[in-house]
Amino acid sequence: MKFKWLFLCWMLVVLVVPNRVFAHASLVQAVPEANAKLAAAPAEVSLTFNERLEDGLFYIRVFDSAKKQITNAQAAMNATHTGVTLKLPSVGDGDYIVTYHIISADGHPVEGTYLFTVGQGSGSTSLPEDTMANMHHHGELNGQLEFSDIIQFASRIIYFIALLLVTGWAVWMHIGRFKEASVQEWLRKWNVGLQRLFLLAVIFMMYTHLNDVLGGGGAQDIAALFTKTGLGISWMVTLVLSLLGFVFVGRKLWVDVLWAAALLLAKCFNGHAAAFEPRSETIVLDFVHLAAAAAWVSGLLLLLRLYSHSKEAAASFYRTFSNVAFISILLLIVSGILSTFIFLPDISYLAYTQWGGLLIAKMVLVLLVVITASCIRLLFRKRNMSGLRPWLVLDSVFALLIVAVVGVFTYLNPLPANEPLHWHVMGERQHMTVQITPNVPGNNKFIVSVWLPEKLGKPKQLLLKLTDLDNPDIAPIEVPVTPFENKIPGEESYGMTKFSFQAEGRYLPYAGQWNIEVRVMDSNDDETVYDKVIRIY
């Protein structure tokens, strides 16, 4: 009883203590920026991400308009492991392509490609095929899933199903209180079969993801993957444990419990739990979640198979399983809720991501499981064994759907992604552009450009105001922009004169909905007002 109260208190602490967290690395700043037009060649390409990166596999490559790599130098990671930099040789005018590859702290590969121009550029550069190959951005699903993407999601679903079944089954063999020799023999055969399935699932999952993780690397990168990255080490530990299972599992309860726990723990170090802070709490919650799911899913399969093999054995096993299943569902709900509160700084973010949509779908399925389980419990109490099978099958289908959802949404980003703002308005008398980079809470660079007829000269006044729409009592923040020369070679002038203003600072101090207001007063005292509502996360 004392332990239960301590566990409850610990859960409450995890829930109420606020934490600033990130998950799935995303690019927050690129220097030079995407589609930048530069008067002079940059000395380096620098990329900054929103979370810690794996140290083993990363690169930046830069190609010219002839699709030739301009340097073979290796990119360097900064001291905080949140950015990579590539020194560039002296280059001339032209279009240049930047392609990068990193692995985020949660073990997911992140890749991207963009262009920048020095001088006039060529105006005809296209992205080379070898840089676009294997360009995979996890985080959101789009409507153009390729066959390889479908295979990857299928491999993760199969892996999760096999993981839950093989770990739970190994323990149920000992605690299920099976006395019949025929049932024990049948359990051992199924245990071997599930271990074979899990080994194949691990190999299949690794094979389908290896190319994306390596980013086109060779044998040297394979060695770095399995020795320098948490993802590769997790894969290797899982593979070794799977092979050891054929030798040791099925003999002693304590051995099987340790083996199952080690497999589940290896998975915890490869996923969202490994990327969020506080890391120890997220990994514990993930382990509890996986262990509860393993007990429930494997027990449900065992009950369904026992029902076909021996209804008496099924009835005897259900008395043990029903209590374990109830506790498992309770732990799944509690650990899932606590993890969600840690992952999301604002619960409303569920409405803005596919991850949130799938989580809601999972919650609905869990509710259906609870309803179905209640019907199964009622039938067992009434000893109505003949009408039990459809309900067991239905419960199993819901369980498989939940695991399928997990196999997909564990590879999606729980947090909405911030993107640099480029807002351009064409008008009859003047044009206006606002650029905010990286457009995240904290420090940002603001550039406002206006195009006015030459006869009007420079604007008499230009104001940039930011209003927090979530807190109407707070007065608008005025950004102190100052004029600067922003002539870009080859840029369209619209038959007008361009005037640019800039500022840098923490004028977007926190996440939320913001209204961007630009007021431009020309030399005739005519004022034009522009408004745009944005949300930053």
Coordinates of C-alpha atoms in Angstrom, one line a residue, residues 156-162 164 293 297 362 365-366 396-410:
R156 CA 6.9 -0.7 -37.6
I157 CA 3.4 -2.0 -37.0
I158 CA 4.5 -5.6 -37.4
Y159 CA 7.5 -4.8 -35.1
F160 CA 5.2 -3.4 -32.4
I161 CA 2.8 -6.3 -32.6
A162 CA 5.6 -8.8 -32.4
L164 CA 4.2 -6.9 -27.4
A293 CA 0.3 -3.1 -23.5
V297 CA -2.2 -7.7 -26.0
K362 CA -6.3 5.8 -30.2
L365 CA -10.3 2.8 -29.7
V366 CA -9.3 2.4 -26.0
S396 CA -8.5 -8.4 -30.6
V397 CA -9.3 -6.3 -33.7
F398 CA -9.5 -3.2 -31.6
A399 CA -6.1 -4.1 -30.0
L400 CA -4.5 -4.6 -33.4
L401 CA -5.9 -1.2 -34.6
I402 CA -4.5 0.5 -31.5
V403 CA -1.0 -1.0 -32.2
A404 CA -1.3 0.0 -35.9
V405 CA -2.0 3.6 -34.8
V406 CA 1.0 3.5 -32.5
G407 CA 3.2 2.1 -35.3
V408 CA 2.3 5.2 -37.3
F409 CA 2.1 8.1 -34.8
T410 CA 5.3 7.2 -33.0

